[in-house]
XYZ file of N, CA and C in Angstrom:
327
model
N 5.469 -6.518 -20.336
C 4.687 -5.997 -19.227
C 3.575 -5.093 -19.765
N 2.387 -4.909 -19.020
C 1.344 -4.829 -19.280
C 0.569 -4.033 -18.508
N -0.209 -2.676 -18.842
C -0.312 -1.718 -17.621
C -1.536 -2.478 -17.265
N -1.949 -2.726 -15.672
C -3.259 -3.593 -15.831
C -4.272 -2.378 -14.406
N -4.676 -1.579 -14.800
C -5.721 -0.550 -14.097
C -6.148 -1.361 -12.720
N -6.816 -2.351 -12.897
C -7.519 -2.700 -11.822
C -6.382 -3.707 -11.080
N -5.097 -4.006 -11.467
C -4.629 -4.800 -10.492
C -3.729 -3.337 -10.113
N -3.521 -2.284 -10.146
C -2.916 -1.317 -10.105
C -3.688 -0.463 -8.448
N -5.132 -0.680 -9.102
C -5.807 -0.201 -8.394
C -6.235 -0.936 -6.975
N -5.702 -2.094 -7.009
C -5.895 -3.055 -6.089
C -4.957 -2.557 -5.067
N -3.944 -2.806 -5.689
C -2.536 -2.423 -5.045
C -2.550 -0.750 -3.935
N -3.185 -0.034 -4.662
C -3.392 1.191 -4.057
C -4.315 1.400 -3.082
N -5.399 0.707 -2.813
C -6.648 0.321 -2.208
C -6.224 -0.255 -0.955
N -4.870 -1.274 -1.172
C -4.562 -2.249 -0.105
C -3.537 -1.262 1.079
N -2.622 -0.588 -0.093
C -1.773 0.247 0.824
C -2.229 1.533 1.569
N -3.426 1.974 0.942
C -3.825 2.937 1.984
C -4.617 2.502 2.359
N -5.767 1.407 2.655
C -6.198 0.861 3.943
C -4.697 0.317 5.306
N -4.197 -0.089 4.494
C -3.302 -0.679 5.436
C -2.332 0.956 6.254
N -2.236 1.865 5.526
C -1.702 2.935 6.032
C -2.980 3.568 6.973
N -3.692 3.119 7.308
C -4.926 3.819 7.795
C -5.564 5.336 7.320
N -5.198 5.566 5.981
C -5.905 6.680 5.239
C -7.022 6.616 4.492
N -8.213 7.343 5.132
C -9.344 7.282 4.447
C -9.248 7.723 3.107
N -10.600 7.549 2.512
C -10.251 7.357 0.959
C -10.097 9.658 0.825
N -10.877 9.788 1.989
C -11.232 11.194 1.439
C -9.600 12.635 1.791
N -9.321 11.710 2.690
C -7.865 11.986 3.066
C -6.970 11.700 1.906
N -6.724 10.583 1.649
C -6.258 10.415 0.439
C -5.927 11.883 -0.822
N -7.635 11.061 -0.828
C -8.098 12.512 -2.349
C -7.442 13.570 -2.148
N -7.672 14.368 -0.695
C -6.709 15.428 -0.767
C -5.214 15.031 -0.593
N -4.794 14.462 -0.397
C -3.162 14.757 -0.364
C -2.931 14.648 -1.796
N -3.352 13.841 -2.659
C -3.106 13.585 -3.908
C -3.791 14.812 -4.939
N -4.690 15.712 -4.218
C -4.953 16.810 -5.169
C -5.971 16.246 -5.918
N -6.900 15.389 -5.619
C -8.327 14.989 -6.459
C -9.504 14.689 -5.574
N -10.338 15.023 -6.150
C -11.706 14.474 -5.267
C -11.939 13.136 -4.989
N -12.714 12.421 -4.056
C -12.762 11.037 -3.793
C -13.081 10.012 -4.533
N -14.101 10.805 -5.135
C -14.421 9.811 -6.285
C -13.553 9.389 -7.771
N -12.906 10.304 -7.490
C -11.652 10.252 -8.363
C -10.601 8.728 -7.971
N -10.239 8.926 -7.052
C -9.603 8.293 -6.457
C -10.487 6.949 -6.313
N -11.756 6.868 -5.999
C -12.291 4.963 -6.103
C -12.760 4.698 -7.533
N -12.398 5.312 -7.887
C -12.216 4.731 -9.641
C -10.982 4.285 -9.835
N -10.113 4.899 -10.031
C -8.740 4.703 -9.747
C -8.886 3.410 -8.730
N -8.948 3.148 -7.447
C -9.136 1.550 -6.549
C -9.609 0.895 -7.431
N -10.483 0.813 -8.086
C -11.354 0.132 -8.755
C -11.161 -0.343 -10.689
N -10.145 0.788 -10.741
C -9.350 0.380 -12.113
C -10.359 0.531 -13.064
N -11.720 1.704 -12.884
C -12.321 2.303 -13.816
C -11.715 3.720 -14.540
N -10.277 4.416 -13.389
C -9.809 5.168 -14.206
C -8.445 5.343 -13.945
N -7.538 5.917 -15.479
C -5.983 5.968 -15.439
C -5.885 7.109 -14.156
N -4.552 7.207 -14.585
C -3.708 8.322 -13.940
C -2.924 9.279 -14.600
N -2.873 10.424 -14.566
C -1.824 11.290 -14.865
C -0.106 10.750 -14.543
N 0.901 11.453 -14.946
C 1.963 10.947 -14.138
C 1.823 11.712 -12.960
N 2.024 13.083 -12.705
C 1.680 13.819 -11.913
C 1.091 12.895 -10.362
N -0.326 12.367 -10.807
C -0.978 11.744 -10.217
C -0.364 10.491 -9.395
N -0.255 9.729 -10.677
C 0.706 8.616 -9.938
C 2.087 9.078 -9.049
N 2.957 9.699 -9.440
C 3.913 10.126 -8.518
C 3.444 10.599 -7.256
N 2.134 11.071 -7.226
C 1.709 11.788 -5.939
C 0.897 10.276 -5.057
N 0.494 9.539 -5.878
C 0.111 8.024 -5.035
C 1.281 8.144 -4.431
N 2.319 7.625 -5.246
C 4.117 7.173 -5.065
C 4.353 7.540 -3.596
N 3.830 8.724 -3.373
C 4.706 9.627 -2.397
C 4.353 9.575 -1.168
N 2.734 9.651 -1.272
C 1.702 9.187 -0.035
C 1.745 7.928 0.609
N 2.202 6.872 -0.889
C 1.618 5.702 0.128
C 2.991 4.780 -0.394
N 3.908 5.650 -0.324
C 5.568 4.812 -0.347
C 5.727 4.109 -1.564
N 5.149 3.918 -2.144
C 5.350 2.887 -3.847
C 6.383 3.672 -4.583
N 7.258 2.519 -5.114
C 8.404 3.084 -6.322
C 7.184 3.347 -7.955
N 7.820 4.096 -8.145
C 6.373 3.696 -9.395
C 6.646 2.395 -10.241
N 7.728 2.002 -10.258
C 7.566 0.527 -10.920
C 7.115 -0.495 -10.154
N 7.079 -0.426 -8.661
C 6.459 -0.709 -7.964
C 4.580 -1.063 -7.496
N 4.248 0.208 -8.033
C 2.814 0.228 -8.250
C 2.546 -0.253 -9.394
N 2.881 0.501 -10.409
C 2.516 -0.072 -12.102
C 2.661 -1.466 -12.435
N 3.750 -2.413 -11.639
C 3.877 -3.400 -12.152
C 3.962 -4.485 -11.530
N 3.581 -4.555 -10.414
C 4.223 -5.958 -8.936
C 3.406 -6.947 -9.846
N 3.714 -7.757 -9.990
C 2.649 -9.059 -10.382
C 2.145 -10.057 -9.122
N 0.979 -10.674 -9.112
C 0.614 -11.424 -8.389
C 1.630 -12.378 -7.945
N 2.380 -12.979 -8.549
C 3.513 -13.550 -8.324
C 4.426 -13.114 -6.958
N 4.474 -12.061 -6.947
C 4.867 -11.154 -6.071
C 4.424 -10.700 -4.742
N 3.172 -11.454 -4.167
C 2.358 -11.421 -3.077
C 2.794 -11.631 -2.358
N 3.826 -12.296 -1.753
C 4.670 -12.899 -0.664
C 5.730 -11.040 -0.431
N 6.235 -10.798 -1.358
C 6.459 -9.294 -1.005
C 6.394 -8.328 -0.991
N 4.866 -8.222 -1.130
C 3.817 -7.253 -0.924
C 3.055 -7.282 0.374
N 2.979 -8.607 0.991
C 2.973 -9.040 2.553
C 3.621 -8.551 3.307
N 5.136 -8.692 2.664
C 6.215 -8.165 3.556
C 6.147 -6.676 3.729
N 6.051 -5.958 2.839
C 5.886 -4.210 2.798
C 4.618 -3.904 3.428
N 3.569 -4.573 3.185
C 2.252 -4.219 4.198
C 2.641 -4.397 5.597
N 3.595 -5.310 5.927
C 3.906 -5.670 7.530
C 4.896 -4.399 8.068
N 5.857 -4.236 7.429
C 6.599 -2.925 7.333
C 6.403 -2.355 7.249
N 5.108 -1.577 6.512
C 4.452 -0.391 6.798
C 3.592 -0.178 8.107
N 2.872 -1.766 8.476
C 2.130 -1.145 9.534
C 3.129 -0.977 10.844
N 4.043 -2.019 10.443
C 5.495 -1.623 11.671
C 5.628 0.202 11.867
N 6.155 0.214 10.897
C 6.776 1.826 10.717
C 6.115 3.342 11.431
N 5.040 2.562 11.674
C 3.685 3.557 12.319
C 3.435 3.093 13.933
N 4.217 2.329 14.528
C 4.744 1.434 16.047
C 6.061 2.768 16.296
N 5.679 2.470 17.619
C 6.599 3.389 18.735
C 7.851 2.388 18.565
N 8.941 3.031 18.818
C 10.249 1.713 19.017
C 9.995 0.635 20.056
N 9.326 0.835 21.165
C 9.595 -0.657 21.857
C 8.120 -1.128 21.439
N 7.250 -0.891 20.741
C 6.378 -1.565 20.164
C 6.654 -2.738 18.580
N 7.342 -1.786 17.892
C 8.104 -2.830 17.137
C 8.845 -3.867 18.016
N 9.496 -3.698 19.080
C 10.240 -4.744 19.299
C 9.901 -5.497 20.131
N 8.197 -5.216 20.580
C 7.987 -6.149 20.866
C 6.859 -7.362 19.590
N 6.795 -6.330 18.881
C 6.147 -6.811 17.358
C 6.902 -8.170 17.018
N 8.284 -8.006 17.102
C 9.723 -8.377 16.780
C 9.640 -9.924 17.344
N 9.496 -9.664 19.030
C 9.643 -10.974 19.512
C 8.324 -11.930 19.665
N 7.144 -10.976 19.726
C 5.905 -11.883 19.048
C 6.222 -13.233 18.136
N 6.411 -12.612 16.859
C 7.233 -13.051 15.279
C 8.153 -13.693 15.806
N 9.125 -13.927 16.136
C 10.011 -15.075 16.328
C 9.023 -15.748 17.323
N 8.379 -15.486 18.956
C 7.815 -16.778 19.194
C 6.596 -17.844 18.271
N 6.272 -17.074 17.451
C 5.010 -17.460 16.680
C 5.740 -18.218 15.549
N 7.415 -17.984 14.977
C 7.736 -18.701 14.262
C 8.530 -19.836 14.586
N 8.945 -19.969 15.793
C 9.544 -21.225 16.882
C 8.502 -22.207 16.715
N 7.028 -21.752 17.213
C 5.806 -22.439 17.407
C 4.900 -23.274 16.507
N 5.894 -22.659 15.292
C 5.031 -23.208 14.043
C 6.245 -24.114 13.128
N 7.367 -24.375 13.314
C 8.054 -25.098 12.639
C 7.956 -26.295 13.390
C-alpha cells in the first residue's frame, strides 16, 4: 500500500461536500486556513497526524479509511456517502428515505 495525496484528497473533498461543510468551515474545525485545506483536496499537500486525525473526526473517516480505500472500493464509499447524508434526516425522513429505496429497487429488477 501506497500513500496516494491526491486520491486521499479526493476522498476528503467528496465527504465534506457530501456532509454539507464549506471548505472555510472545514479549515476551522480542523485548525488550518482554507487554503490549506484545498491543497490537501487537491493532493498538492500532506498532512500532519494531528491533522489527519482531526479530518478523521470531522468528517467520520477511520484513518485507514481515508489513507487507503482504493478505487476498487467505490461501491462502499457510495454506501457511507448515502449513510452519511441519511444520518443528517429527521427519523421519519429516513424512513421514508427507506421506502423510496425499496420501491425504486422492486422497479428496477
Amino acid at each position: 500500500m501506497s500513500y496516494d495525496k491526491k486520491a486521499v484528497g479526493t476522498r476528503i473533498r467528496t465527504r465534506r461536500k457530501t456532509s454539507e461543510i464549506t471548505q472555510e468551515d472545514f479549515a476551522e474545525r480542523i485548525g488550518h486556513v482554507p487554503k490549506f485545506c484545498a491543497d490537501i483536496e487537491r493532493g498538492q499537500a500532506g498532512m500532519s497526524i494531528d491533522t489527519m486525525l482531526g479530518i478523521c473526526s470531522v468528517l467520520k473517516f477511520s484513518p485507514n479509511e481515508l489513507l487507503f480505500a482504493s478505487t476498487d472500493e467505490a461501491g462502499s464509499d457510495e454506501s457511507k456517502l448515502i449513510a452519511a447524508a441519511l444520518n443528517q434526516c429527521k427519523v421519519q425522513q429516513r424512513k421514508d428515505a427507506y421506502a423510496l429505496l425499496k420501491l425504486f429497487l422492486t422497479a428496477i429488477r
